[in-house]
Amino acid sequence: FKMADETEPISNVLEHFSEGEEALSLILSIPTICYELRHRETSLERWTIIMDKYQEQPHLLDPYIQEFVEELFKTIRRPDLPPLGFHHAFKYLYILSKVRGPKVIVRWFSHEVTNLEEALSLLEAQDMSDHETWETRYILLLWMSIIVIVPFELSRFDSAPGHESQTRSRPHIVDRILDIAKRYLCVPDKSRDAAALLAAKLVSRPDLKGEKLAEFIDWCLAIINSTSTYTTFGSMKLAGMLSSLAILYKIGKRDDLIPFAAIILKHIKVTGLANEANLRLRKLSTKVAQRLGMVFLKPKLATWRYQRGSRSLAKNLNPETHLPESHDSHVTKDAEEGYDIPEETEQVIGLLLDGLKDQDTVVRWSAAKGVGRLTGRLPKELADEVVESVLRLCEKGSDDKAWHGSCLALAELGRRGLLLPQRLTQVVPYILKALVYDVKQGSCSVGSHVRDAACYVCWSFARAYDPQILASHVNQIASGLLITTVFDREINCRRAASAAFQEHVGRQGTFPHGIDILTTADYHAVGNRTTCFLEISVFIARYKEYTRALIDHLVECKVHHWDSEIRELTSEALHCLTSCDPEHMKSTILPQLLPLTVSPDLSTRHGAVVAVARLTHALYKHALELKCTLQEYLGGESLAGLKGVPGRLEEMRFIRGMGGEVMRPAILRYIQNMSLSAIPLLNGQDNKDILDKWQYIVDDNIGNPLEPVREAAVSTLVSLCQQYYTQDMNVLRQTKEVLVSQYIQELSKPNQFIRMGFALALGSLPKPLLCGLLKPVLASLAEIISFTQDPETKYTESRRDAVRALMRIFEEVDIAEDGDGQSSINGEGVTLICDSLFTAAKDYTTDNRGDIGASVREAVMETFASIIRKLAVHKSSLLTPKLVTMVIQVIIQQANEKIDRTRAIACEQLVELIQCKDPVIPYIPHHKELRETFITGNIDEMDWKVAQTTFPLTVPLISMETYSYHVLLGLIVSVGGLTESTVRHSSTCLLNHVKEISKDASKLSQFSDIIIDVFKYNEKDPRVIIPLFKTVDLLLSNGTFDLWKSETNRFPVALLECAKGEVTKCKDVRKLLSSVNVLCSLLQFADVKTKVLGQLMMFLCHLYPRVRRVTADQLYITLMTFDDIIEDETVSEQVTLILSEAVWEDPLDSVRQDRNKICDLLQIPKPVVKAKSGTKKQDRAVKAVDQMSSYRDLVDRAGY
């Protein structure tokens, strides 16, 4: 591959066929690998991969094709080659022909006279019903199609010296070939196409056309008349007949074929194949029709066609070279020989014009080419009528299919010189309409194919006409192409328009500023839609020839576009383009858009609102440059219209109901832009009423269920407050208490979305609005953060947003250690914030989405880091060693947990804190060691989401006493998790670390104590206990604590007690199963072996059959692995025999007998079932009766 520099677009252009030797070796290996299916599939897959790589540049195969084909034919002719190898070689040939094309490949097929009988015999030997070998039949038919054109009479091959008696009993060789071709014309696979080519070449031979041509055509017409298109098989037969006729009328001689043309045309019209539902039949019938039309007309070019003179790119690009005048700038007088045009020609042209309106592109494209070819053979007057008919397809009321077909036909006519210059005045307006053709249908639109075809027409004009001919249309075509280049929704249309523009710049050289524009709006640059709208369009609009055209197109076509994203981009584009022509925007565009803001059409209304918003803000910036206010620049009438838009939309209920989710963000953006544009609203009662209306709209959307609406409302609130509430002290005093108290009250509502929105709103309020009311604001946010375990009221997202609000408030408000806490944050406020954050850091709420509490913990880490940095900057005494230590512990715990995103955020915040230099964060425990661990290499390029990167750095922190508990607490969740990569890397790092400390008894003892602490501090918490069991099992299985097998230590005893405490009265199967592995591993320790066996005996008679079976299996594996657990070998064998043969899923009475036998063999007490009190049984019975009664009552009331 050719690699591009950073400044160049990436290119995947191949320079040569680099796998030649490998491909040849695959061919040569066919005789050896063909015996095994696995080898055949592997080699064929590799051959396919190699060839498919060159699908877009097949010419690179040309130097190797001859060698490949010859070697494959040598392989095919090997007498010792089995049938599997024979067919395998043909599969290689088919893939080669698919990539390079059969017309190229067939040239290298052996086509000597001696090959005729060989190929024919192979074809006759094939099984047409074998669907695995269709490639063989396809290639053999292609081979026959090149052999049958040998320059000898085929009748000579019917007999050979000494074999006259044999040949009399066999059909003639021509009949044999034709019979094969006819049979394969009706098959459903690719062989049908090759058979059509074979039949056409055979019957068009000079020695056979008199005998076989009429017979074959009659046979085809008989099949066409008698075959139904309602069946799949019938459609395939008809496709074969039409394909053969199309090829026949392409390669045959006109004089031989013209006697049958009228008959074939009649049959096609009578059978209605051009209107069939089957796409392939419609395409083939169109192709046959145009071939018939070519036969009806004499094969000569029209002398009246327009012929352009010099086409040199060098002359066009050389500014010193004057464009030469074309010697054919005037059409030559028609001097063609007069002859009658057959009546059938009109029927053919009618079929082709109907084909231009077909529902499928391939049919329209075929019809367009047919129109171009036939028009080139017509007299000037008749050709002009064809052009007129094509143009009528673009009249009002025509659908997109007619427009597309018309554009394709015009492009074909133009590039062939059949669209005379005098027609351009009529054609160009249609093309300009086609360049922006876009018709809404339902929730989307159609028209991209029409715009693409219109670009093709413009491209053909660049090659067809002299610059002087197009001079009067240059500005129109250039503007139309550039509009499509930068503002079209579809990337293929933008690139097609860019290519057409480039063709005109190169061929015509008359487009204004063409070279400069091309360097910016090239093929790769227009691939990004946002770049086109916001950057390239501004560059082009600098040239006055295009400014108005670009702006007017946005207003006329894109403001009301069906796609909301395009409408949003249009508003931003108008904002950017305002600087190019502000007067036009002010005097024309703004008055034009304002009435549309209350349009009944949702798309128009939305587009106008966002466009007016961004346009007004751009005009405000321009007014600042002119050193005047927006009111002075726009005038009172426009300003009044701008102020009233939100109120009118609210009164007309356009913000609510259907379309409200679209209009709400739009009107909020409108209010925000009006605020940023400093619309005067503080003087006069009318203005205050407008401001109250704006504030009402913002407040109404802060608690919206849709996140984009909430975010837009909060962002708008910030702009509104900064512009209107913080500038005037009187307004500030009147507004502050009312607004803040209202928002605090909203936080107490049970609706999750209201809590989320107003929490963010409080956090976004400007500093002047918070001063004097800081205590109640912080208290209300802290109250939200104190989460509840009630599954019906989790409120996780509202806690997350409350944490983010605290961070914004802390960053916005001043810190005063001895302050009153109302206007600045004092020690009490810091304590309140930090306590609530430490509470939120323990939020592990889950629902059907998973660990939704992760978003709260992530926000907590970011908030903590912000608090620590700000306190350090102010050198506040509120930054205590205890606070810093606890914060780092929280972050380090999250840096070891299982969620990649959370782990990445934790590492990023930790690195920021430990590498902060201005100022250095004080009181960080083991600060130097942390810097040495994390600040290594290029820290900015570290991908903290990758477990392989994170855990090798965080796990060794277990050795630091301050962090050991928190590291292990987070790491346990990762080791016992479900994600394979996280489990693998965390487990490996933990085992490597434990292996190092296991040599030191004191360090190992400290590590074991931390494990026991995790058990105790997280008792009955399945989130921690289940992964903890898995982690302990991993450590025990890898011999971490083997040091204490033979000596007394408190760890096995404490671990057993913790495990028993967790499984007692436990009904969580996952916890029970994970504890079984730990208990079995504890059998290695002599101090607890008896107690562990007692617990395992209880599990063997557990209520859940799965627990019984897993316990038996795991105990069996443990006893077989560690033969010293039971000293008596005979007893050990008997126990393992019972464990393996007993059916532990049987009823408890049966299982208990097997369990008791094991207890007797091990000489341990049998577990005794505790008697249940009668009171509880009675209570449960009463409860069951009550439940049943209520259920019956429900059924009765339901009417069943």
Short mmCIF file of N, CA and C in Angstrom, two decimals, residues 881-896 910 913-914 921-931 933-934 953-972 993 1006-1007 1010-1011 1013-1014:
data_model
loop_
_atom_site.label_atom_id
_atom_site.label_comp_id
_atom_site.label_asym_id
_atom_site.label_seq_id
_atom_site.Cartn_x
_atom_site.Cartn_y
_atom_site.Cartn_z
N PRO A 881 -4.44 16.63 56.09
CA PRO A 881 -3.87 15.33 55.70
C PRO A 881 -4.92 14.22 55.64
N LYS A 882 -5.87 14.26 56.58
CA LYS A 882 -6.90 13.23 56.59
C LYS A 882 -7.75 13.29 55.32
N LEU A 883 -8.13 14.51 54.90
CA LEU A 883 -8.96 14.66 53.71
C LEU A 883 -8.22 14.17 52.47
N VAL A 884 -6.97 14.58 52.31
CA VAL A 884 -6.20 14.18 51.13
C VAL A 884 -6.04 12.66 51.11
N THR A 885 -5.73 12.07 52.28
CA THR A 885 -5.54 10.63 52.34
C THR A 885 -6.80 9.88 51.94
N MET A 886 -7.92 10.31 52.49
CA MET A 886 -9.18 9.63 52.17
C MET A 886 -9.55 9.77 50.70
N VAL A 887 -9.27 10.95 50.13
CA VAL A 887 -9.57 11.14 48.70
C VAL A 887 -8.71 10.23 47.84
N ILE A 888 -7.42 10.17 48.12
CA ILE A 888 -6.53 9.30 47.34
C ILE A 888 -6.93 7.85 47.50
N GLN A 889 -7.35 7.45 48.69
CA GLN A 889 -7.80 6.07 48.91
C GLN A 889 -9.01 5.75 48.04
N VAL A 890 -9.97 6.68 47.98
CA VAL A 890 -11.15 6.46 47.15
C VAL A 890 -10.76 6.30 45.68
N ILE A 891 -9.88 7.18 45.22
CA ILE A 891 -9.48 7.14 43.80
C ILE A 891 -8.72 5.85 43.49
N ILE A 892 -7.83 5.45 44.41
CA ILE A 892 -7.04 4.24 44.16
C ILE A 892 -7.93 3.01 44.16
N GLN A 893 -8.94 2.98 45.01
CA GLN A 893 -9.87 1.84 44.99
C GLN A 893 -10.56 1.75 43.63
N GLN A 894 -11.04 2.87 43.11
CA GLN A 894 -11.71 2.85 41.81
C GLN A 894 -10.74 2.52 40.67
N ALA A 895 -9.46 2.84 40.85
CA ALA A 895 -8.47 2.53 39.82
C ALA A 895 -8.20 1.05 39.69
N ASN A 896 -8.73 0.25 40.62
CA ASN A 896 -8.53 -1.20 40.57
C ASN A 896 -9.81 -1.97 40.29
N LEU A 910 -5.87 10.57 39.44
CA LEU A 910 -4.73 10.30 40.33
C LEU A 910 -3.44 10.88 39.77
N LEU A 913 -3.30 14.66 40.15
CA LEU A 913 -3.01 15.11 41.52
C LEU A 913 -1.55 14.89 41.89
N ILE A 914 -1.01 13.75 41.53
CA ILE A 914 0.37 13.47 41.98
C ILE A 914 1.42 14.20 41.14
N ILE A 921 0.39 19.27 45.38
CA ILE A 921 -0.65 18.87 46.33
C ILE A 921 0.03 18.30 47.58
N PRO A 922 -0.21 18.89 48.75
CA PRO A 922 0.45 18.39 49.96
C PRO A 922 -0.28 17.19 50.55
N TYR A 923 0.42 16.54 51.49
CA TYR A 923 -0.16 15.49 52.34
C TYR A 923 -0.52 14.21 51.60
N ILE A 924 -0.07 14.02 50.35
CA ILE A 924 -0.38 12.77 49.65
C ILE A 924 0.53 11.68 50.21
N PRO A 925 0.00 10.64 50.86
CA PRO A 925 0.85 9.57 51.39
C PRO A 925 1.61 8.87 50.28
N HIS A 926 2.89 8.62 50.54
CA HIS A 926 3.76 7.93 49.57
C HIS A 926 3.78 8.67 48.23
N HIS A 927 3.84 10.00 48.33
CA HIS A 927 3.78 10.82 47.12
C HIS A 927 4.91 10.47 46.16
N LYS A 928 6.12 10.35 46.70
CA LYS A 928 7.28 10.07 45.85
C LYS A 928 7.13 8.72 45.15
N GLU A 929 6.70 7.71 45.91
CA GLU A 929 6.55 6.37 45.32
C GLU A 929 5.47 6.37 44.23
N LEU A 930 4.39 7.12 44.48
CA LEU A 930 3.33 7.20 43.47
C LEU A 930 3.82 7.86 42.18
N ARG A 931 4.61 8.91 42.33
CA ARG A 931 5.16 9.57 41.14
C ARG A 931 6.07 8.62 40.37
N THR A 933 5.90 5.49 40.27
CA THR A 933 5.12 4.39 39.68
C THR A 933 4.34 4.83 38.45
N PHE A 934 3.67 5.98 38.55
CA PHE A 934 2.74 6.39 37.50
C PHE A 934 3.35 7.34 36.48
N LEU A 953 0.48 -1.27 37.35
CA LEU A 953 0.87 -0.08 38.11
C LEU A 953 0.14 0.01 39.44
N THR A 954 -1.11 -0.41 39.48
CA THR A 954 -1.91 -0.22 40.70
C THR A 954 -1.79 -1.35 41.70
N VAL A 955 -1.61 -2.59 41.25
CA VAL A 955 -1.57 -3.72 42.18
C VAL A 955 -0.41 -3.63 43.18
N PRO A 956 0.81 -3.23 42.77
CA PRO A 956 1.89 -3.13 43.76
C PRO A 956 1.61 -2.15 44.91
N LEU A 957 0.59 -1.29 44.77
CA LEU A 957 0.27 -0.37 45.86
C LEU A 957 -0.24 -1.09 47.09
N ILE A 958 -0.51 -2.41 46.99
CA ILE A 958 -0.92 -3.20 48.16
C ILE A 958 0.16 -3.14 49.24
N SER A 959 1.40 -2.98 48.81
CA SER A 959 2.50 -2.95 49.78
C SER A 959 2.50 -1.68 50.61
N MET A 960 1.80 -0.65 50.17
CA MET A 960 1.73 0.59 50.93
C MET A 960 0.57 0.49 51.92
N GLU A 961 0.88 0.52 53.20
CA GLU A 961 -0.11 0.26 54.24
C GLU A 961 -1.31 1.19 54.14
N THR A 962 -1.08 2.43 53.75
CA THR A 962 -2.18 3.40 53.67
C THR A 962 -3.22 3.00 52.63
N TYR A 963 -2.76 2.37 51.56
CA TYR A 963 -3.65 2.07 50.44
C TYR A 963 -3.99 0.59 50.32
N SER A 964 -3.39 -0.26 51.12
CA SER A 964 -3.50 -1.70 50.90
C SER A 964 -4.95 -2.19 50.92
N TYR A 965 -5.72 -1.76 51.91
CA TYR A 965 -7.12 -2.23 52.00
C TYR A 965 -7.92 -1.79 50.78
N HIS A 966 -7.78 -0.55 50.39
CA HIS A 966 -8.58 -0.02 49.29
C HIS A 966 -8.15 -0.61 47.95
N VAL A 967 -6.85 -0.85 47.78
CA VAL A 967 -6.39 -1.50 46.55
C VAL A 967 -6.98 -2.89 46.45
N LEU A 968 -6.90 -3.64 47.56
CA LEU A 968 -7.40 -5.02 47.53
C LEU A 968 -8.92 -5.05 47.38
N LEU A 969 -9.63 -4.10 48.00
CA LEU A 969 -11.08 -4.05 47.88
C LEU A 969 -11.51 -3.83 46.43
N GLY A 970 -10.81 -2.94 45.73
CA GLY A 970 -11.14 -2.75 44.31
C GLY A 970 -10.67 -3.89 43.44
N LEU A 971 -9.50 -4.44 43.77
CA LEU A 971 -8.93 -5.51 42.95
C LEU A 971 -9.74 -6.79 43.04
N ILE A 972 -10.32 -7.05 44.20
CA ILE A 972 -11.12 -8.27 44.38
C ILE A 972 -12.28 -8.28 43.39
N HIS A 993 2.35 -10.35 42.46
CA HIS A 993 2.67 -9.58 43.66
C HIS A 993 2.70 -10.47 44.89
N GLN A 1006 0.29 -9.75 57.01
CA GLN A 1006 -0.41 -8.49 56.82
C GLN A 1006 -1.42 -8.59 55.66
N PHE A 1007 -1.01 -9.24 54.60
CA PHE A 1007 -1.88 -9.41 53.45
C PHE A 1007 -3.11 -10.24 53.82
N ILE A 1010 -5.63 -8.26 55.77
CA ILE A 1010 -6.45 -7.37 54.93
C ILE A 1010 -7.62 -8.14 54.33
N ILE A 1011 -7.37 -9.38 53.92
CA ILE A 1011 -8.45 -10.19 53.35
C ILE A 1011 -9.55 -10.41 54.38
N ASP A 1013 -10.18 -8.46 56.89
CA ASP A 1013 -10.84 -7.17 57.08
C ASP A 1013 -11.88 -6.92 56.00
N VAL A 1014 -11.56 -7.28 54.77
CA VAL A 1014 -12.52 -7.11 53.68
C VAL A 1014 -13.77 -7.95 53.95
#
